[in-house]
Short mmCIF file of C-alpha atoms and ligand atoms in Angstrom, two decimals:
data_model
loop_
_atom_site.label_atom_id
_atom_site.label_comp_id
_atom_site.label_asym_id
_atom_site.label_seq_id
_atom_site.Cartn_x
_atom_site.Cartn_y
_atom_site.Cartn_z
CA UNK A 1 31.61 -55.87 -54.52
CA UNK A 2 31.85 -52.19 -54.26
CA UNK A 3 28.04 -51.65 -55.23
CA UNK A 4 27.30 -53.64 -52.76
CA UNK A 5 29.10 -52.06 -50.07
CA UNK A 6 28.30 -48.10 -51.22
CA UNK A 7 24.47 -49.16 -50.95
CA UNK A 8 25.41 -50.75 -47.74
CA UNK A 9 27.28 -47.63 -46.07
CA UNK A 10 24.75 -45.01 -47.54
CA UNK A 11 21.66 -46.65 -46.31
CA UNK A 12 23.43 -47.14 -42.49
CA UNK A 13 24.43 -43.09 -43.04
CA UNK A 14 20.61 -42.14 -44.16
CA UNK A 15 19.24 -43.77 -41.08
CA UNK A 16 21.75 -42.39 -38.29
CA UNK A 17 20.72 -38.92 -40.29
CA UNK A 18 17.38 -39.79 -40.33
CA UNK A 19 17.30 -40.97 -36.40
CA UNK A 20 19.74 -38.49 -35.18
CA UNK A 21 18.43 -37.21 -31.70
CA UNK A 22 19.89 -33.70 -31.61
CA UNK A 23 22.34 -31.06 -33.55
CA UNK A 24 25.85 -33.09 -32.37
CA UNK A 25 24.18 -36.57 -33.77
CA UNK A 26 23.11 -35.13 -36.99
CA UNK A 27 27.11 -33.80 -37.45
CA UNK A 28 28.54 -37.03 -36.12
CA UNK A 29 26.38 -38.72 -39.26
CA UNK A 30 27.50 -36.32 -41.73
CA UNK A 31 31.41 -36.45 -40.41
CA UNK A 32 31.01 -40.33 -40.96
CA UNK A 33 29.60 -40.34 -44.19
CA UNK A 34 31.13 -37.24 -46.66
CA UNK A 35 33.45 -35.57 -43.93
CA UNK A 36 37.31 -35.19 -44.91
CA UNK A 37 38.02 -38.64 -43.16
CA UNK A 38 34.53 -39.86 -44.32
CA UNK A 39 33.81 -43.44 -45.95
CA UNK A 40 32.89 -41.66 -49.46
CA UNK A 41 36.36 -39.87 -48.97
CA UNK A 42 37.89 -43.35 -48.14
CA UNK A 43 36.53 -44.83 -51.88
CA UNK A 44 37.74 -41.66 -53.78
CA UNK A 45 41.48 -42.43 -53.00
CA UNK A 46 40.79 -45.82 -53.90
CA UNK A 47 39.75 -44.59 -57.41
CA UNK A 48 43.66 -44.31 -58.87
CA UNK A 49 44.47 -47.75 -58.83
CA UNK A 50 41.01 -48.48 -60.76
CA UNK A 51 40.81 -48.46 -64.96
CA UNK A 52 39.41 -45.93 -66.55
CA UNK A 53 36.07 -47.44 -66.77
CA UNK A 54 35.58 -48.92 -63.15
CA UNK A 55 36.83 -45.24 -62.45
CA UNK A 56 33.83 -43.52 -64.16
CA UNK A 57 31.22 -46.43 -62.45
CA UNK A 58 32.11 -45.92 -59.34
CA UNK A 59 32.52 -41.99 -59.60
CA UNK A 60 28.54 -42.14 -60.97
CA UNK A 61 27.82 -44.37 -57.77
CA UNK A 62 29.56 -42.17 -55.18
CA UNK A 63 28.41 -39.04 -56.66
CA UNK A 64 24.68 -40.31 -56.91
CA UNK A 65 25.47 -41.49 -53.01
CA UNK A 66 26.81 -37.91 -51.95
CA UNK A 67 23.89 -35.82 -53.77
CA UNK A 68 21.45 -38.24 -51.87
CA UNK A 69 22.89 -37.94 -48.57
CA UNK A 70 23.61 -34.25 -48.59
CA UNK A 71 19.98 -33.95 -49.71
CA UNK A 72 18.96 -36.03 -46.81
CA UNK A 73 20.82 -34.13 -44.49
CA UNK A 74 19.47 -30.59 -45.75
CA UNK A 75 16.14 -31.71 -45.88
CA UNK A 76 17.02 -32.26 -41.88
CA UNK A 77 18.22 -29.63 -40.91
CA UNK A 78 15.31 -27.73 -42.98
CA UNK A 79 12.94 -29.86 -40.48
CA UNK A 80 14.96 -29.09 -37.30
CA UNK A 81 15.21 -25.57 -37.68
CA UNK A 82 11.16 -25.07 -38.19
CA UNK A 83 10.66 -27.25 -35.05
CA UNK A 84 12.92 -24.97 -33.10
CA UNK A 85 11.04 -22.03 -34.32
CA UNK A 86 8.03 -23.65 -33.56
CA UNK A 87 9.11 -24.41 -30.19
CA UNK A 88 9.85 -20.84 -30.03
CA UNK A 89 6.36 -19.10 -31.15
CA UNK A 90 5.01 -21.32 -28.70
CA UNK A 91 7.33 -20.54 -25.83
CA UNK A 92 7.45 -16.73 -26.50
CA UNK A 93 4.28 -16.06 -27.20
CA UNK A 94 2.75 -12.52 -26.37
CA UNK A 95 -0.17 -10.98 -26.14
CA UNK A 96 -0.04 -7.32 -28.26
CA UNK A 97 -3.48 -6.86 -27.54
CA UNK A 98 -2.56 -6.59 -23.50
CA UNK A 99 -3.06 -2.61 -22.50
CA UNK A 100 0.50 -1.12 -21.78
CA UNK A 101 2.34 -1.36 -18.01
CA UNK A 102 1.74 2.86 -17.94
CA UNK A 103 2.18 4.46 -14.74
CA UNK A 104 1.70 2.87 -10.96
CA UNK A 105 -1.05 3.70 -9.61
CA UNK A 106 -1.04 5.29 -6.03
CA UNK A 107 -4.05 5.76 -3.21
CA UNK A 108 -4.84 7.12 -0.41
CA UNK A 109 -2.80 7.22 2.86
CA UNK A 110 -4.43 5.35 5.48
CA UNK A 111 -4.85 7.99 7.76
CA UNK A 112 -6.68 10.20 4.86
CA UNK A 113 -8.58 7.37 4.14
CA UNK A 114 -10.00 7.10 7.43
CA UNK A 115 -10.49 11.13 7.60
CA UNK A 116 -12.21 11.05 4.66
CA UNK A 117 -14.35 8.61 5.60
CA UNK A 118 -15.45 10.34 9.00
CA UNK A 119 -15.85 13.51 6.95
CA UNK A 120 -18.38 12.02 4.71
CA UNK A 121 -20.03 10.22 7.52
CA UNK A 122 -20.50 13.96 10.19
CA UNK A 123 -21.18 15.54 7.07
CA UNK A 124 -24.38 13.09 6.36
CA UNK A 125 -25.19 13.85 10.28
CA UNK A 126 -25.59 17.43 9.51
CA UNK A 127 -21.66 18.68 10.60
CA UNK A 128 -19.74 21.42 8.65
CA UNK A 129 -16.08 20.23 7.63
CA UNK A 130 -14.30 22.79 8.59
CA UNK A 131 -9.89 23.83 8.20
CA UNK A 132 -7.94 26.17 9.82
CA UNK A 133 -4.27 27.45 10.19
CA UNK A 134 -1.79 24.69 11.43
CA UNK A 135 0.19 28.17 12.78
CA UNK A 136 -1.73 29.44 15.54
CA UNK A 137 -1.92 32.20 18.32
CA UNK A 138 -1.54 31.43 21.80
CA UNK A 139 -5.24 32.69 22.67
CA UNK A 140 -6.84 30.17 20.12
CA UNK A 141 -4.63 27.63 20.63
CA UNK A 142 -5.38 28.20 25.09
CA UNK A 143 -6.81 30.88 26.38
CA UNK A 144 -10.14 30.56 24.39
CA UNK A 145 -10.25 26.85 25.54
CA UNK A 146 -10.49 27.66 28.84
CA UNK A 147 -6.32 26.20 29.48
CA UNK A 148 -5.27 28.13 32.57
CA UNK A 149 -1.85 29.83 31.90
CA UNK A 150 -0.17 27.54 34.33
CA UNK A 151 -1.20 24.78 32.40
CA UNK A 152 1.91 22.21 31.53
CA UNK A 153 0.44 21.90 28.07
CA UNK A 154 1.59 25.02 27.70
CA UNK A 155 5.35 24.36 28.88
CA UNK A 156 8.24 24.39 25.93
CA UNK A 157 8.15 20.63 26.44
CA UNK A 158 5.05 20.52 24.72
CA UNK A 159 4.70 23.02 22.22
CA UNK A 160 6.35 24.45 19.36
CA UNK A 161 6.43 27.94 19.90
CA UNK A 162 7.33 30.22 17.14
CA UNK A 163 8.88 33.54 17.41
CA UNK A 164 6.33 36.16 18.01
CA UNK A 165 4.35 34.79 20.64
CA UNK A 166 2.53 32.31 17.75
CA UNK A 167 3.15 28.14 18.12
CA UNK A 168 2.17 25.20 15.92
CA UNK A 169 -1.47 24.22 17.07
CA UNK A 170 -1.43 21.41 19.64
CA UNK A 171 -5.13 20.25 18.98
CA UNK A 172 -7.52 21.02 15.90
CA UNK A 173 -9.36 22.75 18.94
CA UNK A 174 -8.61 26.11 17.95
CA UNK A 175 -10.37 25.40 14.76
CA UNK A 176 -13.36 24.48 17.21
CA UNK A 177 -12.68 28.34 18.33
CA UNK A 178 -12.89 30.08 15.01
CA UNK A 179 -15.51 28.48 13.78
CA UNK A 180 -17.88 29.28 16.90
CA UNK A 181 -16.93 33.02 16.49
CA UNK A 182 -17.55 32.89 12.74
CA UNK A 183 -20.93 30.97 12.63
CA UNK A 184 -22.67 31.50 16.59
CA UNK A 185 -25.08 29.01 17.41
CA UNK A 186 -26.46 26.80 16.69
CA UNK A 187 -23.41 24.79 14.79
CA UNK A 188 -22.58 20.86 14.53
CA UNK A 189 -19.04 21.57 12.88
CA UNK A 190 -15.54 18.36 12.56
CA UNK A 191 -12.11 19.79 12.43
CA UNK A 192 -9.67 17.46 10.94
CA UNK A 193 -6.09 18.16 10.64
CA UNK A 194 -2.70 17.84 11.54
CA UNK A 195 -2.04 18.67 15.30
CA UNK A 196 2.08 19.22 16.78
CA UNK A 197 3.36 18.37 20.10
CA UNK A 198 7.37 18.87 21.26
CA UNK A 199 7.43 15.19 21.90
CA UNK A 200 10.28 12.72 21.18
CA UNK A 201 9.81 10.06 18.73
CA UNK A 202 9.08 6.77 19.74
CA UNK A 203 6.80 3.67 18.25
CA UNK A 204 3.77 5.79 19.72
CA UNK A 205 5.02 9.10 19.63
CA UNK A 206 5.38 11.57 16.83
CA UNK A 207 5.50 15.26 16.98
CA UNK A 208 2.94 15.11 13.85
CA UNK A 209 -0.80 13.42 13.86
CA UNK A 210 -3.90 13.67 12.93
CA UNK A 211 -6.77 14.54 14.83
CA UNK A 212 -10.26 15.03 14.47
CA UNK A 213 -12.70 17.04 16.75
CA UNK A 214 -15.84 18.02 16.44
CA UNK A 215 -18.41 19.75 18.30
CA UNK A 216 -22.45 20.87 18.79
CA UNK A 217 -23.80 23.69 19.87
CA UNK A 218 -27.79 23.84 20.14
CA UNK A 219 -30.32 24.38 23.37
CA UNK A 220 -30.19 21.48 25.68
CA UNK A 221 -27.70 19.19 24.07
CA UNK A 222 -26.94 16.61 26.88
CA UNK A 223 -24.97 13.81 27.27
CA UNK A 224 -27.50 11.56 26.07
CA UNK A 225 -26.69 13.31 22.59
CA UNK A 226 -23.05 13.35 22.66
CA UNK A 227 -23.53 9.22 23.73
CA UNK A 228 -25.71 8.95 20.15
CA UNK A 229 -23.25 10.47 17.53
CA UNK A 230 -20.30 8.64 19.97
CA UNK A 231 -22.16 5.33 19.28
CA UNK A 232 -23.00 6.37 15.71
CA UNK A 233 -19.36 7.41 15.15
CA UNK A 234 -17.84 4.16 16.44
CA UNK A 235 -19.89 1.86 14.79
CA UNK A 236 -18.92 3.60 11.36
CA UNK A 237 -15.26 3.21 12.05
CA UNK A 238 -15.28 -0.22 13.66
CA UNK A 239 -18.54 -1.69 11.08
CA UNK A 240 -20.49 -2.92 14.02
CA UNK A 241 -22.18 -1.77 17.09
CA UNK A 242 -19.52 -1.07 19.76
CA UNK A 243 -20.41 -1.22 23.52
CA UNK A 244 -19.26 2.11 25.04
CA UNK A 245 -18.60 3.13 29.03
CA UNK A 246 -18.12 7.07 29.83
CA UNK A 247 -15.64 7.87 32.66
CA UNK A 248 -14.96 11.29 34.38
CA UNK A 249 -12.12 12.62 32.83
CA UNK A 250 -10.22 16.52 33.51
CA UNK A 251 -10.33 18.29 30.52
CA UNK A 252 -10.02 22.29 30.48
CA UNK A 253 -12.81 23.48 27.92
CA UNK A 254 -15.57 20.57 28.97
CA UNK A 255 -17.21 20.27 31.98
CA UNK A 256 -18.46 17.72 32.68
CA UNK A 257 -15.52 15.90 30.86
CA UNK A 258 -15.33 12.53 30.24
CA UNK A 259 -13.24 9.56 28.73
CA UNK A 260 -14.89 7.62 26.51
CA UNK A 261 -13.76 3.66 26.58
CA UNK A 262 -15.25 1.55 23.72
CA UNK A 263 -15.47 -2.33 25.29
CA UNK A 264 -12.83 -4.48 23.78
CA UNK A 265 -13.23 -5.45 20.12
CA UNK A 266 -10.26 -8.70 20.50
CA UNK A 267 -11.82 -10.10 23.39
CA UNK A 268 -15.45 -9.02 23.37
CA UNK A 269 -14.84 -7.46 27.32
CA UNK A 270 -13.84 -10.98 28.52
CA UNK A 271 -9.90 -9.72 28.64
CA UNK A 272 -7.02 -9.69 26.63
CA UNK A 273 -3.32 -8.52 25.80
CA UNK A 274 -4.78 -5.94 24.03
CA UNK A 275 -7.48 -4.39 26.39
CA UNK A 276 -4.44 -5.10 29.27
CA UNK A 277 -7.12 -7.71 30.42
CA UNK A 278 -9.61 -4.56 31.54
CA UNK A 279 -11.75 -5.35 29.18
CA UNK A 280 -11.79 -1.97 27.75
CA UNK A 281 -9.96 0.18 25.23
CA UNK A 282 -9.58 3.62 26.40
CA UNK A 283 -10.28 5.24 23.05
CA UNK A 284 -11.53 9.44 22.94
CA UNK A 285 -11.68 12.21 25.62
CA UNK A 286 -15.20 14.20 25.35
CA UNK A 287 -17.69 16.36 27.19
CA UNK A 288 -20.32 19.30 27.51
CA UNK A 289 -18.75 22.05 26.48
CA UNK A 290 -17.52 24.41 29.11
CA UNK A 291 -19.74 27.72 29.57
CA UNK A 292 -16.60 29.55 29.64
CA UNK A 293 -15.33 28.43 26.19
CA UNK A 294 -18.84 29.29 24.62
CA UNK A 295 -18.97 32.88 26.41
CA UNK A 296 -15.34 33.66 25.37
CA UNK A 297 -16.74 33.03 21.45
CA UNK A 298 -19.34 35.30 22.24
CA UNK A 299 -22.31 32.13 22.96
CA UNK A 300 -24.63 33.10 25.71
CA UNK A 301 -24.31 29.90 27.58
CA UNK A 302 -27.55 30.46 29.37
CA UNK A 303 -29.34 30.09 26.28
CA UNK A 304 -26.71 27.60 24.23
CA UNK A 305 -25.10 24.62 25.17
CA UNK A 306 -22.89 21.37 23.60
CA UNK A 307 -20.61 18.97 23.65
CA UNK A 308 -17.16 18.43 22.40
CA UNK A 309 -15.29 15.30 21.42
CA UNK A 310 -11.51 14.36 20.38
CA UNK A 311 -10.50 11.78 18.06
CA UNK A 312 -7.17 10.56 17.39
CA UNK A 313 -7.03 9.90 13.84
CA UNK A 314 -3.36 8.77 13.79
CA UNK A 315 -4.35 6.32 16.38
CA UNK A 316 -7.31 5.17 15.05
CA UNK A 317 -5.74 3.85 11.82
CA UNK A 318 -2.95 1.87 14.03
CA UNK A 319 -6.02 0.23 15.53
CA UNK A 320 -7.99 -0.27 12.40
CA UNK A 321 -5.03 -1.63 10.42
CA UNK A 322 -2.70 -3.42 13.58
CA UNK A 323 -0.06 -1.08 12.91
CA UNK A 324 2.18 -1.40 15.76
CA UNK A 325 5.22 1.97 15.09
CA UNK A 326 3.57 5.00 14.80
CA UNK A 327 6.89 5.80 13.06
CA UNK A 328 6.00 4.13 9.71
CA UNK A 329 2.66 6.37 9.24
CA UNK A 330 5.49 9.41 8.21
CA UNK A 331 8.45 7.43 7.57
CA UNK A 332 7.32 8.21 3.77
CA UNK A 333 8.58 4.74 3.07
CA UNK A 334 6.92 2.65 -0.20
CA UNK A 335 7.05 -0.74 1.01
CA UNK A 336 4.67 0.28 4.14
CA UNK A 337 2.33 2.24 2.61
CA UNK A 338 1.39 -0.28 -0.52
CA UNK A 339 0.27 -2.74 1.79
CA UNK A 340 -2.94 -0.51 2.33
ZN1 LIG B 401 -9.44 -7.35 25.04
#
């Protein structure tokens, strides 16, 4: 009767081991079976009241039981732990072969991306690049460009003056200056750099930006010339041909001067929030250069003359990439400059 009921109990305990679902099933199974409480537990007390020889018969059966299911249950847990490592390898896997994270990379700034850019392009179109002090005297910052000593530009408002009579150039024009003095005509020559005004800061003021001007001196430039490098210019920045409009403008060291409006790239001229429904983008001042600027650099202007253009390169790189607080060009801030 006891045979039949130790077969009985061991086969029920091999299949709850052997269909256990998880960890906590698997213990339940071996609890039940050879845990303190556990049915082969049970038939050992039961062993006392037996003779000596039904003693030995049913140790032999409840031993051979126990080694069987503990060997079931190893073999289990054996299985279970290689799945979960399995499970792992394939969850965790890595590839060693993958180059290293190493340092971020960086680029350019916008604005020196654009200013490199125009460089390469007026250097292609026969123009020196050339640099000059950002710390400047008052007659190549001025008086060689022709600014009348009354002028406002001139006013503290305006300019950082420095003690000594020197200031912080307000235009890369004095560049324009130096280098007609050092090379005489004839000259195509860019000056990029950083220009300062005594402005407060808004979302399209700074007392830092860029500019970029540039100038040619030959016999009988006109204004059909300075309209061919405009257009050239424009359609380099903008990757199309741009539809340009020249309006008389005031400006000291040209004459005559003119502002330069480029027709509306949103709207195509039709009108727009952008254009202020005109149709047109108000986008560099430009000229002939004014005789008195070349004879103050020592150019005979009866023999030489040429024009003269300004570009905002600050500017130019809000409009290129729609960004709408000049603020954030020097804010130095991460965030805004990875997103060039
Ligand atoms: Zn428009």
């Amino acid at each position: 009767m006891l045979d039949g009921s130790i077969e009985e109990l061991e086969s029920r305990s091999l299949a709850r081991i052997a269909a256990a679902a998880d960890a906590a099933e698997l213990e339940s199974a071996r609890v039940e079976a050879l845990g303190r409480k556990g049915w082969l537990g049970q038939f050992s007390k039961e062993m006392g009241r037996l003779s000596p020889e039904e003693r030995k018969r049913l140790g032999q059966l409840l031993n051979g039981a126990r080694e069987r299911l503990e060997a079931a249950l190893e073999a289990r847990q054996r299985q279970d732990a290689a799945a979960a490592l399995e499970a792992r390898l394939a969850g965790e896997w890595l590839d060693v072969t993958l180059p290293a994270p190493g340092p971020r990379r960086g680029h350019l700034h916008p604005i020196t991306r654009i200013q490199r850019e125009l460089e390469a392009l007026f250097s292609s179109l026969g123009f020196a690049v050339l640099d000059g002090p950002e710390v400047e005297t008052e007659y190549h910052n001025f008086d060689a460009l022709n600014i009348p000593r009354d002028h406002p530009a001139r006013d503290m408002q305006d300019t950082f003056w420095l003690e000594g009579g020197n200031l912080l150039r307000t235009h890369t024009s004095p560049v324009q200056v130096r280098g007609m003095e050092r090379l005489g005509p004839p000259l195509r020559m860019i000056a990029p750099g950083r220009a300062f005004r005594n402005e407060s800061v808004d979302a399209s003021h700074e007392h830092t930006f860029y500019q970029l001007e540039g100038m040619m001196v030959d016999r009988e430039v006109s204004v059909a010339h300075l309209l061919y490098f405009m257009k050239t210019l424009l359609a380099a920045i903008f990757g199309r041909e741009v539809t340009v409009r020249l309006r008389p403008g005031y400006f000291p060291f040209v004459e005559p001067g003119f502002e330069l409006d480029v027709q509306c790239l949103i709207c195509g001229g039709v009108g727009c929030a952008v254009c202020k429904q005109s149709g047109w983008v108000e986008l560099l001042p430009c000229g002939l250069v004014n005789p008195n600027v070349l004879r103050m650099s020592g150019i005979d202007p009866e023999q030489w003359n040429g024009f003269a253009f300004g570009l905002g390169l600050t500017r130019l790189a809000m409009m290129r990439y729609g960004i709408d607080d000049i603020r954030h060009l020097q804010g130095g801030d991460l965030r805004f400059l990875e997103q060039f």
